[in-house]
Coordinates of C-alpha atoms (C1' of nucleotides) in Angstrom, one line a residue:
Chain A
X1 CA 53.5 -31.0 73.5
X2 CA 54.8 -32.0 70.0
X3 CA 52.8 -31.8 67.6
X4 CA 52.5 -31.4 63.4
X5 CA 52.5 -27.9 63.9
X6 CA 53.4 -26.3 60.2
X7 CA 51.1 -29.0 58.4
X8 CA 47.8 -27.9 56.7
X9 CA 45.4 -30.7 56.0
X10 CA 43.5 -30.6 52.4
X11 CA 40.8 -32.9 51.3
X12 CA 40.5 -32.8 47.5
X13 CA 38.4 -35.3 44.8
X14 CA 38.6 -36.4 41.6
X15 CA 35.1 -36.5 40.3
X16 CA 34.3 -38.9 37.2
X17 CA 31.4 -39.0 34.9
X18 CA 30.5 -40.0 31.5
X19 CA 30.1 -37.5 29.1
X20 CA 28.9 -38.2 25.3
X21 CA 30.8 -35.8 22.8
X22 CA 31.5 -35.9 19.1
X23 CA 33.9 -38.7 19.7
X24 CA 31.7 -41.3 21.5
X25 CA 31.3 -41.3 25.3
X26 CA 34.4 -40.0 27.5
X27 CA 35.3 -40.3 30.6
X28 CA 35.1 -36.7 32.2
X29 CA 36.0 -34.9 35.3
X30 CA 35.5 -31.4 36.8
X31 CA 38.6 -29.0 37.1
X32 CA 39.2 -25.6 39.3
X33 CA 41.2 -23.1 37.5
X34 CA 43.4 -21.8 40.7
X35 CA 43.6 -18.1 41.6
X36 CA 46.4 -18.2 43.9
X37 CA 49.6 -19.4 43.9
X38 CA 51.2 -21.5 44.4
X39 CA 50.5 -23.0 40.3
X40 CA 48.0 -19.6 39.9
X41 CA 46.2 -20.1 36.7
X42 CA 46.9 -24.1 36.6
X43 CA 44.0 -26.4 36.6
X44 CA 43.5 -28.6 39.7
X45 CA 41.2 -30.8 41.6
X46 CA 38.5 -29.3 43.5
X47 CA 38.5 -29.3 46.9
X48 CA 39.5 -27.4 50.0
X49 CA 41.6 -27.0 53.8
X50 CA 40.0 -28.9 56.5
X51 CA 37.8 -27.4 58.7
X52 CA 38.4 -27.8 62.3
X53 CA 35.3 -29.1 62.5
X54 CA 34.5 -31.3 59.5
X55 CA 35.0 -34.7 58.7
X56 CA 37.1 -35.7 55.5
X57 CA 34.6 -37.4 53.6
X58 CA 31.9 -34.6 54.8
X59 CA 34.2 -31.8 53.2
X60 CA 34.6 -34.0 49.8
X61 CA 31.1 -33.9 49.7
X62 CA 30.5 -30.6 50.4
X63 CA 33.5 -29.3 47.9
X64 CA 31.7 -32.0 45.2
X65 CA 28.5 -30.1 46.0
X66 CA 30.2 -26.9 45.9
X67 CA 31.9 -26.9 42.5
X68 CA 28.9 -29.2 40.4
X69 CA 26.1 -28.7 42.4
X70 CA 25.6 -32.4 42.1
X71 CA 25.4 -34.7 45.0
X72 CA 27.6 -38.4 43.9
X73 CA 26.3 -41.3 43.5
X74 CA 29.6 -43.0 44.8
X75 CA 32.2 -41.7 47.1
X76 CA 35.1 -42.8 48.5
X77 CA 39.0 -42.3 50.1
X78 CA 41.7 -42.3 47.3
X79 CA 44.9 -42.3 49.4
X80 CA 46.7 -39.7 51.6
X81 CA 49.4 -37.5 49.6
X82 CA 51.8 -36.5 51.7
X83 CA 55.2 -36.0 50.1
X84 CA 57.2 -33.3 51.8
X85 CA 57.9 -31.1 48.3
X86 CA 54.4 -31.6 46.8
X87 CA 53.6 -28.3 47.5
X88 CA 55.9 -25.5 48.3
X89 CA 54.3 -25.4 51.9
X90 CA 53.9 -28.3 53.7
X91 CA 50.4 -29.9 53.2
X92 CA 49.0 -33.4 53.5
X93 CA 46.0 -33.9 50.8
X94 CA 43.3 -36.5 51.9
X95 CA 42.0 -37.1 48.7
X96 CA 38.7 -38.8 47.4
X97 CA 37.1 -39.9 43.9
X98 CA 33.6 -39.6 43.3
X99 CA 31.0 -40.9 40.5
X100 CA 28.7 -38.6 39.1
X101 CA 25.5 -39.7 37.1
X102 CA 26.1 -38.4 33.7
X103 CA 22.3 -37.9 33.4
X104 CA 22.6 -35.3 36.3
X105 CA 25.9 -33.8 35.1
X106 CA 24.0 -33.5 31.3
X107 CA 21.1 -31.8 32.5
X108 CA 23.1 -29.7 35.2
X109 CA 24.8 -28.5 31.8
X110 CA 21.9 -27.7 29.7
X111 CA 20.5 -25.8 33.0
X112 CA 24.1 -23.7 32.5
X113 CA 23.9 -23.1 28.6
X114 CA 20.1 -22.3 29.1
X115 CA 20.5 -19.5 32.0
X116 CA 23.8 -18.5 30.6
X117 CA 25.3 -18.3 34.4
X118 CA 27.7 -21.4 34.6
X119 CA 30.4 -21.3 37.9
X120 CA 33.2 -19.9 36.8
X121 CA 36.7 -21.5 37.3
X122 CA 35.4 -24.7 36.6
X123 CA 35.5 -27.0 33.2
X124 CA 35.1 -30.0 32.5
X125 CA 37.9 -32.6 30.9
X126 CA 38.5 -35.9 29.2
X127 CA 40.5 -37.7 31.1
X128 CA 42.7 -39.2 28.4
X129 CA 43.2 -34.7 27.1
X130 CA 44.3 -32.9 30.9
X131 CA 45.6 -29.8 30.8
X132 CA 48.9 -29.1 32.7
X133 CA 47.7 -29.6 36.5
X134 CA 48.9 -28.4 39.5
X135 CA 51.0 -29.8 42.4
X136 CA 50.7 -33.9 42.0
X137 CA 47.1 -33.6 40.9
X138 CA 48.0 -35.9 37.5
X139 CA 49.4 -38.5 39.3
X140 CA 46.3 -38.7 41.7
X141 CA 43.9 -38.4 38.7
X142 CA 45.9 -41.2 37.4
X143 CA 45.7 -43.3 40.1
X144 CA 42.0 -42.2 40.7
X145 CA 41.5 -44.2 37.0
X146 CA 43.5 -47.1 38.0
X147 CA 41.3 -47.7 41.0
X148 CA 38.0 -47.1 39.1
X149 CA 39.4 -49.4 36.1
X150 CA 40.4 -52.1 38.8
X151 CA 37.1 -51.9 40.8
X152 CA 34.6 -52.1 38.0
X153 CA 35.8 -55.9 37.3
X154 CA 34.7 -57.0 40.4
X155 CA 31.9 -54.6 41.6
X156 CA 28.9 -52.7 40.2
X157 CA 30.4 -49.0 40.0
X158 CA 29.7 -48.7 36.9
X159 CA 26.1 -48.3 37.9
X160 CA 26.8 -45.1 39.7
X161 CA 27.5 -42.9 36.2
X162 CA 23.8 -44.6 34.8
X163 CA 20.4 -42.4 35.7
X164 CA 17.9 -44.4 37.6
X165 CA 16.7 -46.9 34.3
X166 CA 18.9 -48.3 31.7
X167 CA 19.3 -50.9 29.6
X168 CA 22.2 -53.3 29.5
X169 CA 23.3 -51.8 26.6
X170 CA 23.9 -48.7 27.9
X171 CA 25.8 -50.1 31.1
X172 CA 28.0 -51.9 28.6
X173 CA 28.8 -48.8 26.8
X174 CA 29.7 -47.5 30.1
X175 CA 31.6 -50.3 31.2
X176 CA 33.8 -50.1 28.3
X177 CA 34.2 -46.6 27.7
X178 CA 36.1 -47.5 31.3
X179 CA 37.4 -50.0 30.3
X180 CA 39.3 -48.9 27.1
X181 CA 37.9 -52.0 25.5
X182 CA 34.8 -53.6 23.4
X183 CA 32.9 -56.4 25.1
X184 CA 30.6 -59.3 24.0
X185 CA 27.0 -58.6 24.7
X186 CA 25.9 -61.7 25.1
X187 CA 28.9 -62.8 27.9
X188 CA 28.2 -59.2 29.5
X189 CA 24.5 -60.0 30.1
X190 CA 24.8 -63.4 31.0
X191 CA 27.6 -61.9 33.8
X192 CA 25.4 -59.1 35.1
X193 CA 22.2 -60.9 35.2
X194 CA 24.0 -63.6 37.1
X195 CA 25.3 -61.2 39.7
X196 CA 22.0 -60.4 41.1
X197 CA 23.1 -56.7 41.3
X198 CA 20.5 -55.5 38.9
X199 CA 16.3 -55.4 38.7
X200 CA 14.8 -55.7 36.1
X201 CA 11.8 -53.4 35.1
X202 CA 8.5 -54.3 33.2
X203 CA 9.2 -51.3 30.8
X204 CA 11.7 -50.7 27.7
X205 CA 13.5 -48.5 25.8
X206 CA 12.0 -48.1 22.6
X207 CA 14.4 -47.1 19.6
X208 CA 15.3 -47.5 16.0
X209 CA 15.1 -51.4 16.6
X210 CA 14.1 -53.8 18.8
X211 CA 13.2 -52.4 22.4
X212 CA 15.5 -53.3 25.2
X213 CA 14.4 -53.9 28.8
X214 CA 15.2 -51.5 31.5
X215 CA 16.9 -52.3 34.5
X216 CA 17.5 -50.5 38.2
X217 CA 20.0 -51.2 40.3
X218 CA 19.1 -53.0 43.1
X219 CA 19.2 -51.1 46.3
X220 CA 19.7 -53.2 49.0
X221 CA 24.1 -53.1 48.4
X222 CA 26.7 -50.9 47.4
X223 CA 28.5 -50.2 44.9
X224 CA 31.1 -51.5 46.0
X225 CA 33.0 -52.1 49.0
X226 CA 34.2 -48.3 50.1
X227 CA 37.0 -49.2 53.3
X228 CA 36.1 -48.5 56.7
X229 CA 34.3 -45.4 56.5
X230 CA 31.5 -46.9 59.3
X231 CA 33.0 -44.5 62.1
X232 CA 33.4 -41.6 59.3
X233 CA 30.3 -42.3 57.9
X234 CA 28.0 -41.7 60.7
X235 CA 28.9 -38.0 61.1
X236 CA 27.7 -37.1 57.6
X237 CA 24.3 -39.8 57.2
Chain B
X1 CA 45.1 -17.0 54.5
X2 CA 42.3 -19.4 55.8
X3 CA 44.4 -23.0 56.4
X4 CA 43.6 -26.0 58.4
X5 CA 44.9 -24.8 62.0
X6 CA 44.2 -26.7 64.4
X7 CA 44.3 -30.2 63.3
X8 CA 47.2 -32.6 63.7
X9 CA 48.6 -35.2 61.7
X10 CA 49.8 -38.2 63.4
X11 CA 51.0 -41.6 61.3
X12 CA 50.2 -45.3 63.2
X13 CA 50.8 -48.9 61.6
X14 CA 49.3 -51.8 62.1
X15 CA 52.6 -54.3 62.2
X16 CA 51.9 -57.4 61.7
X17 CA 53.7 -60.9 61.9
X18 CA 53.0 -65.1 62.3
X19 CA 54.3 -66.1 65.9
X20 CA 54.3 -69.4 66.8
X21 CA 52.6 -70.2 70.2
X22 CA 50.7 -73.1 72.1
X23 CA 48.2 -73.4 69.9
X24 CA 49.8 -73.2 66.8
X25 CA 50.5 -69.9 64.4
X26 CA 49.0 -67.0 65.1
X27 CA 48.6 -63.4 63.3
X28 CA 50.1 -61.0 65.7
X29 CA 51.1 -57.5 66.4
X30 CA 53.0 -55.3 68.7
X31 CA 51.1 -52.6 70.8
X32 CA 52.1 -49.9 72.7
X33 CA 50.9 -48.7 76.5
X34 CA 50.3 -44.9 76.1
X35 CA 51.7 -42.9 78.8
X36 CA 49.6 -39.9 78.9
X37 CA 46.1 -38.8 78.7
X38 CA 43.8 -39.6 76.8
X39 CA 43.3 -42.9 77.1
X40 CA 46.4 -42.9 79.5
X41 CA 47.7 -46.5 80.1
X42 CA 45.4 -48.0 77.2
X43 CA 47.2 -50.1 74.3
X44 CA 47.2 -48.1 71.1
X45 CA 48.8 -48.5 67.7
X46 CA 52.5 -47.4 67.3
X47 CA 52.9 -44.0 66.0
X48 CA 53.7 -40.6 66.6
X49 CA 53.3 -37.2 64.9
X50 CA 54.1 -36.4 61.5
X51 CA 57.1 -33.7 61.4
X52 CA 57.0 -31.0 59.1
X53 CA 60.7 -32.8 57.8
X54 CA 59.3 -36.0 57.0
X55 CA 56.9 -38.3 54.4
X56 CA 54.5 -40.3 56.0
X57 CA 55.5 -43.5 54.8
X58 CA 58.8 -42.6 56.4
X59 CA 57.7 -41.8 59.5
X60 CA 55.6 -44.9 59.9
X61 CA 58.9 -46.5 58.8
X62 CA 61.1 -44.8 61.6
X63 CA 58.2 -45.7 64.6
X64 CA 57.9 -48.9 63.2
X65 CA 61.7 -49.1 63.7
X66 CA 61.9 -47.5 66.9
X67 CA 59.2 -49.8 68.3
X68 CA 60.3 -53.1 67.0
X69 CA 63.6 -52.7 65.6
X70 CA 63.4 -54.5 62.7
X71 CA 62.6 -53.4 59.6
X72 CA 59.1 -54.3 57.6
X73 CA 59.4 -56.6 54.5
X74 CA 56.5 -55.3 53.0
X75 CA 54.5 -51.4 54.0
X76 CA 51.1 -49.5 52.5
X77 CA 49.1 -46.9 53.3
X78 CA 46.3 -48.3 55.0
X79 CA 43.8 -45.6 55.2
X80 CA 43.4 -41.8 56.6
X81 CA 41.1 -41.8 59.4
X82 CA 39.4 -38.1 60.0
X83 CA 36.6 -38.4 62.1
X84 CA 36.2 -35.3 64.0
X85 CA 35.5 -37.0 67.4
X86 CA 37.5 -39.9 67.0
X87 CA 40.0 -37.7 69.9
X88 CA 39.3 -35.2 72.0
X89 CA 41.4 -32.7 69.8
X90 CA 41.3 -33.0 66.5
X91 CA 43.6 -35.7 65.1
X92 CA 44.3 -37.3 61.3
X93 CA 45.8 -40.1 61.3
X94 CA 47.4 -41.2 58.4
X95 CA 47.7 -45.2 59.1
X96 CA 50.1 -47.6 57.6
X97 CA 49.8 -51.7 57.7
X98 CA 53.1 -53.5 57.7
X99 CA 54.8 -57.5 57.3
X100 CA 57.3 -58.3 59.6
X101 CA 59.3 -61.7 58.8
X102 CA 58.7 -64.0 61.7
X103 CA 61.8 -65.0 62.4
X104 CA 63.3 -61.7 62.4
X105 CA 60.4 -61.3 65.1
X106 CA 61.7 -64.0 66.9
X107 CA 65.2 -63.7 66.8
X108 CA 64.6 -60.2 68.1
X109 CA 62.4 -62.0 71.2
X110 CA 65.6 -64.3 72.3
X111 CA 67.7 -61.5 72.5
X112 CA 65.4 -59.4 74.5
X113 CA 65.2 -62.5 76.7
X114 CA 68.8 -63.4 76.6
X115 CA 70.0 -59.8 77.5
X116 CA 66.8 -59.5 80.1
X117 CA 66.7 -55.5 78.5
X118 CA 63.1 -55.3 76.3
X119 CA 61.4 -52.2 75.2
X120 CA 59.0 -51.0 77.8
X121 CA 55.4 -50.4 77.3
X122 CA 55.7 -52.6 74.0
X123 CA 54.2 -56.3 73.8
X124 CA 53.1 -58.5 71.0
X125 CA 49.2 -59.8 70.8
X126 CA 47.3 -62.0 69.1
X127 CA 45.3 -60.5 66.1
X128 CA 42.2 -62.4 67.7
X129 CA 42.7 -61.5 71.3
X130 CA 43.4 -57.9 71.8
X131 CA 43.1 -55.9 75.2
X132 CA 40.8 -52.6 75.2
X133 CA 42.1 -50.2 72.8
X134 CA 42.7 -46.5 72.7
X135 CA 40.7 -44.3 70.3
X136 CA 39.2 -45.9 67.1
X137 CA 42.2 -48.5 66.4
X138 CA 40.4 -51.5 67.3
X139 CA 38.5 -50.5 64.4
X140 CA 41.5 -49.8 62.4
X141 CA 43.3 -53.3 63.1
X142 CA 40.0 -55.0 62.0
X143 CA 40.2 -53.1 58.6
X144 CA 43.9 -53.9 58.5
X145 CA 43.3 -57.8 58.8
X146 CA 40.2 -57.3 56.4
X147 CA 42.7 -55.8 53.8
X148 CA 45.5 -59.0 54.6
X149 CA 43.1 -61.3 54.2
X150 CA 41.9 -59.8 51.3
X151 CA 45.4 -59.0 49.4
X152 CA 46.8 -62.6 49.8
X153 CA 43.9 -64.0 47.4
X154 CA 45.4 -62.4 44.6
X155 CA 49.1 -61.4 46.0
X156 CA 52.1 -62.8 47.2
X157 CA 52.2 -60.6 50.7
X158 CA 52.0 -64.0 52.4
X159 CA 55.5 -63.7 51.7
X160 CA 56.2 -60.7 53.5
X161 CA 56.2 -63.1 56.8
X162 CA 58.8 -65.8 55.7
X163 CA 62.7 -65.6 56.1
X164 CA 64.5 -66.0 53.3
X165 CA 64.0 -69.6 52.1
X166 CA 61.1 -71.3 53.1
X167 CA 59.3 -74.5 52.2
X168 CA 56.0 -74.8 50.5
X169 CA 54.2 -75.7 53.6
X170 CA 55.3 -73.1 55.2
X171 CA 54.0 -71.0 53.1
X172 CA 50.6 -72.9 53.1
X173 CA 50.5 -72.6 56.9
X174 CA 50.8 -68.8 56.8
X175 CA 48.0 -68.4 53.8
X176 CA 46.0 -70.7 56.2
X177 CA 46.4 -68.6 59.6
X178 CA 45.9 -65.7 57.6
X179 CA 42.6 -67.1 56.2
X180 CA 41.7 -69.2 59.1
X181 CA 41.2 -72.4 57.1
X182 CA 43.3 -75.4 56.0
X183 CA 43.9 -75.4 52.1
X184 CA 44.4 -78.3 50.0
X185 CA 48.7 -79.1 49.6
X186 CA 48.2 -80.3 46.1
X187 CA 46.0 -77.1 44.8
X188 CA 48.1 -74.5 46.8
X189 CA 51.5 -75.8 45.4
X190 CA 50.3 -75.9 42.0
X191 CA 49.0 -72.5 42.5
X192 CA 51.9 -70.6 44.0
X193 CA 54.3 -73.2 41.5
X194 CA 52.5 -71.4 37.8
X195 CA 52.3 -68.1 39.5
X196 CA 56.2 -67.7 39.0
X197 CA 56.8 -66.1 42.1
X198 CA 58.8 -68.1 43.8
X199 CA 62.2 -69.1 43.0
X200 CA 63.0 -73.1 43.6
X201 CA 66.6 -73.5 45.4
X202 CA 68.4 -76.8 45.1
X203 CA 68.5 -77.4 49.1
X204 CA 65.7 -79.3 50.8
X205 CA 64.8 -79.0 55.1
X206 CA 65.2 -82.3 56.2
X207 CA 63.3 -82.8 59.1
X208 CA 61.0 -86.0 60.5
X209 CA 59.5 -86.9 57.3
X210 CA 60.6 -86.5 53.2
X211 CA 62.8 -83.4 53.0
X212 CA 61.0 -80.8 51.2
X213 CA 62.6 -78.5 48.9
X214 CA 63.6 -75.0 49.8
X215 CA 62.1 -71.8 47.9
X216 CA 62.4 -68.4 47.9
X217 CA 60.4 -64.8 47.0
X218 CA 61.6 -63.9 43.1
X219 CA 63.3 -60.6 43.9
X220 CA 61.9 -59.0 40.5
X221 CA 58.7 -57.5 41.7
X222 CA 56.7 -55.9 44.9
X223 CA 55.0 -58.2 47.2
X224 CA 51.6 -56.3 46.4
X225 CA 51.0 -53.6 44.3
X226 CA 51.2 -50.5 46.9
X227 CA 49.4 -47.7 46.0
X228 CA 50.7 -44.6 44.1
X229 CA 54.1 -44.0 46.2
X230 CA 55.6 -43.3 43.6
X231 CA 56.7 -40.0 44.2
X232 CA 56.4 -40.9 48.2
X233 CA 58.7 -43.4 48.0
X234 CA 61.9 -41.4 46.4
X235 CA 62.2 -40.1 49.4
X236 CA 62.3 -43.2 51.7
X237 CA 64.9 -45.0 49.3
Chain C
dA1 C1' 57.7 -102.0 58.0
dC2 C1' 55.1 -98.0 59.1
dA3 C1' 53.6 -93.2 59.7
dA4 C1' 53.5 -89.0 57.8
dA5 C1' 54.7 -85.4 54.9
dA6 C1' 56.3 -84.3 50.0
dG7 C1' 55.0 -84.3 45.6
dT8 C1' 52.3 -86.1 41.1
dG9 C1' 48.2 -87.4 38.4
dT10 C1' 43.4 -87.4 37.3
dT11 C1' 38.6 -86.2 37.4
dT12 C1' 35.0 -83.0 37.8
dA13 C1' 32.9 -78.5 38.2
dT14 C1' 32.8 -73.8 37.1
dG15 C1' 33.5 -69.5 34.9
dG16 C1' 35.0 -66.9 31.0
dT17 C1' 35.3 -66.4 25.9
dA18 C1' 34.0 -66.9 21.1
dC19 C1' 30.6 -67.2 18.1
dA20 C1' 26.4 -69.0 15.7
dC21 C1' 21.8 -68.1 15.7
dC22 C1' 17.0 -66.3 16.5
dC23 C1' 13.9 -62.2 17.8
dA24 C1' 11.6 -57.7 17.4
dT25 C1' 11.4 -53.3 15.8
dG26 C1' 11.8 -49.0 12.5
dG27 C1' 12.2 -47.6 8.2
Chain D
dC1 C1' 11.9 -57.2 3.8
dC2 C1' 16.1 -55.6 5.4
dA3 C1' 19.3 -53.6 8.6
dT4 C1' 20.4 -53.5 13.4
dG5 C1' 20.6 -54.1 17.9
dG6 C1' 18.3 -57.2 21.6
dG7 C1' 18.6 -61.6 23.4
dT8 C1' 19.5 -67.1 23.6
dG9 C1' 22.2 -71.3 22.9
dT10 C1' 26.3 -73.8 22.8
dA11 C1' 31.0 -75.3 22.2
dC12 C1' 35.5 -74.5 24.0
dC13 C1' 39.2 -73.4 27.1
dA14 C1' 41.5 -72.3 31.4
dT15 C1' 41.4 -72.6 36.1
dA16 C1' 39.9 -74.3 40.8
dA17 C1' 38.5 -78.0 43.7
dA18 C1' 38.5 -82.8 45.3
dC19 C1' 40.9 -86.8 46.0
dA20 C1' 43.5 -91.0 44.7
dC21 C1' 48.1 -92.2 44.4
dT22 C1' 53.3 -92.5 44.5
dT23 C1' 57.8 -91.0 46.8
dT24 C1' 60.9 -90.3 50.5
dT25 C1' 62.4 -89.7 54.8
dG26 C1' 62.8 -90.8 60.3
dT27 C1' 61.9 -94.0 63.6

DNA sequence: ACAAAAGTGTTTATGGTACACCCATGG
DNA sequence: CCATGGGTGTACCATAAACACTTTTGT
């Protein structure tokens, strides 16, 4: 029998959020700090080898839940890396990007500064300020962005870094923090109410002005269209 | 050192071309007759094993070579399928989608018939009439159509299947067998005609009716965008 | 001359964008 | 009552769809 002998199989993800800092909201991921070489000391995606006998998508998740604690509102495959000199033995990284709600990751923070035991290895970055990464892991956080730039023009991902209720303001600060861009608020409400992809609630946000309705998302879709993870999919619902 | 033994990688592509049969064009693809167990004498996608020498996207290049002898006009990652029971021993397949110009196809059918030698255990089928498949790949060849017909809304991979020059009909009949419905001649050459893809030549096929002028693919950019092969693809060219 | 495909013109609908304007609340 | 964001109305522009019409060939 011939087979890939010599190949190890990784599955790693680039996990996104939102996170408001002193320079407006930020688009934010988690990073491992390695202990091992190859790239010891370099900051890199999480994630993990495959286990004989676990699915892909089931050790994103599990790697996700490993390094925040946090189970993701979106998941999905990336692309398979497989360049012969990515690493300095041969691996093939199956890797995925996640959405986080930034409600959870906020109060998953607070819970750290509060009990003063955070996981150690693991910080969070801006995406537009990386540190030097390991292996290949900037061009597949770069890629990661392209894909979530591209697919929140024609779906509803952005939903999946909002908490349960917001108000279309707040989606539209999300939306363009992704973006890179400012958009019209009237345009953007007349396009998302139009989609059907939203509820809205009988309750509102009250603030230092005029109170805006909350919305949900509605449940019944997703958040957009994540390949042909049926087959995967069942091993891990 | 804990690592990912016992799983293999294998690469498979979906190849895919326009052949021209009794009842019109059709979307079709080459399959091959496994010889050994499992699913012994079942039609499965070509593939083989990924060596510890080689990229994936060049190894689905060199099967896709080796079972068709021609070479693609247009190849992507397609997805990485994981599942752990989708074969009896554990199996990733990294899985590619490619174009083959038809009439490279068909020049390559006259001279199997001419010299009476063709590959063995290879034959071409229609996209909408496919034998029992081995292992999840009738799944995968749905998913690979799904993505075809998705990418030629807002690409030019419809391309990908035309010789060199071609008229604007003939591209209209591919978009239209791809998307199994007729499209307006009027809309569809304005279309393609402001995209700027397509290069007009001075000659025209004559044939029973008004000779329509010749085009062909601007060479200045990809078919598609492709995914992050960036660093893949040094390798391959 | 006629059939049929190549190619052009025109109308209408639709969706995005820009922007003026009104509404409701806290201070 | 004023500043500010919430929310509505509307004109404008680009693009897609539908379809009438002209052009050019083979028979």
């Amino acid at each position: 029998m011939t087979r890939s002998s010599g190949i190890d199989v990784a599955v790693s993800t680039a996990i996104l959020t939102l996170r408001r800092t002193e320079r407006g909201v930020v688009l934010s991921l988690p990073l491992v700090r390695r202990t091992r070489e190859p790239f010891a000391d370099r900051w890199a995606l999480p994630g993990g080898w495959l286990t004989a006998t676990e699915a892909p998508v089931g050790a994103a998740a599990r790697t996700l839940a490993e390094t925040t604690g946090l189970a993701p509102s979106y998941l999905e495959q990336l692309y398979a890396f497989g360049a012969v000199d990515r690493s300095p033995s041969r691996v093939v990284s199956i890797v995925y990007w996640a959405l986080l709600r930034s409600d959870q990751v906020d109060a998953q923070s607070a819970e750290y500064r509060r009990t003063g035991l955070s996981p150690e290895n693991v910080r969070w970055f801006d995406a537009d300020d990386l540190p030097a990464l390991a292996f290949d892991h900037a061009q597949i956080i770069e890629y990661a962005l392209w894909r979530l730039r591209n697919k929140v023009g024609y779906s509803r991902v952005a939903q999946g870094f909002l908490p349960e209720e917001f108000t279309l303001a707040e989606l539209r600060e999300a939306v363009e923090t992704i973006l890179g861009r400012r958009l019209d608020p009237a345009n953007f409400r007349r396009q998302v109410e139009s989609s059907g992809t939203l509820i809205a609630t009988d309750e509102f946000r009250t603030g230092n002005h005029r109170p805006a309705r909350l919305y949900r998302s509605s449940p019944d879709a997703e958040l957009a269209d994540r390949g042909p993870l049926s087959s995967e999919e069942m091993s891990i619902r």
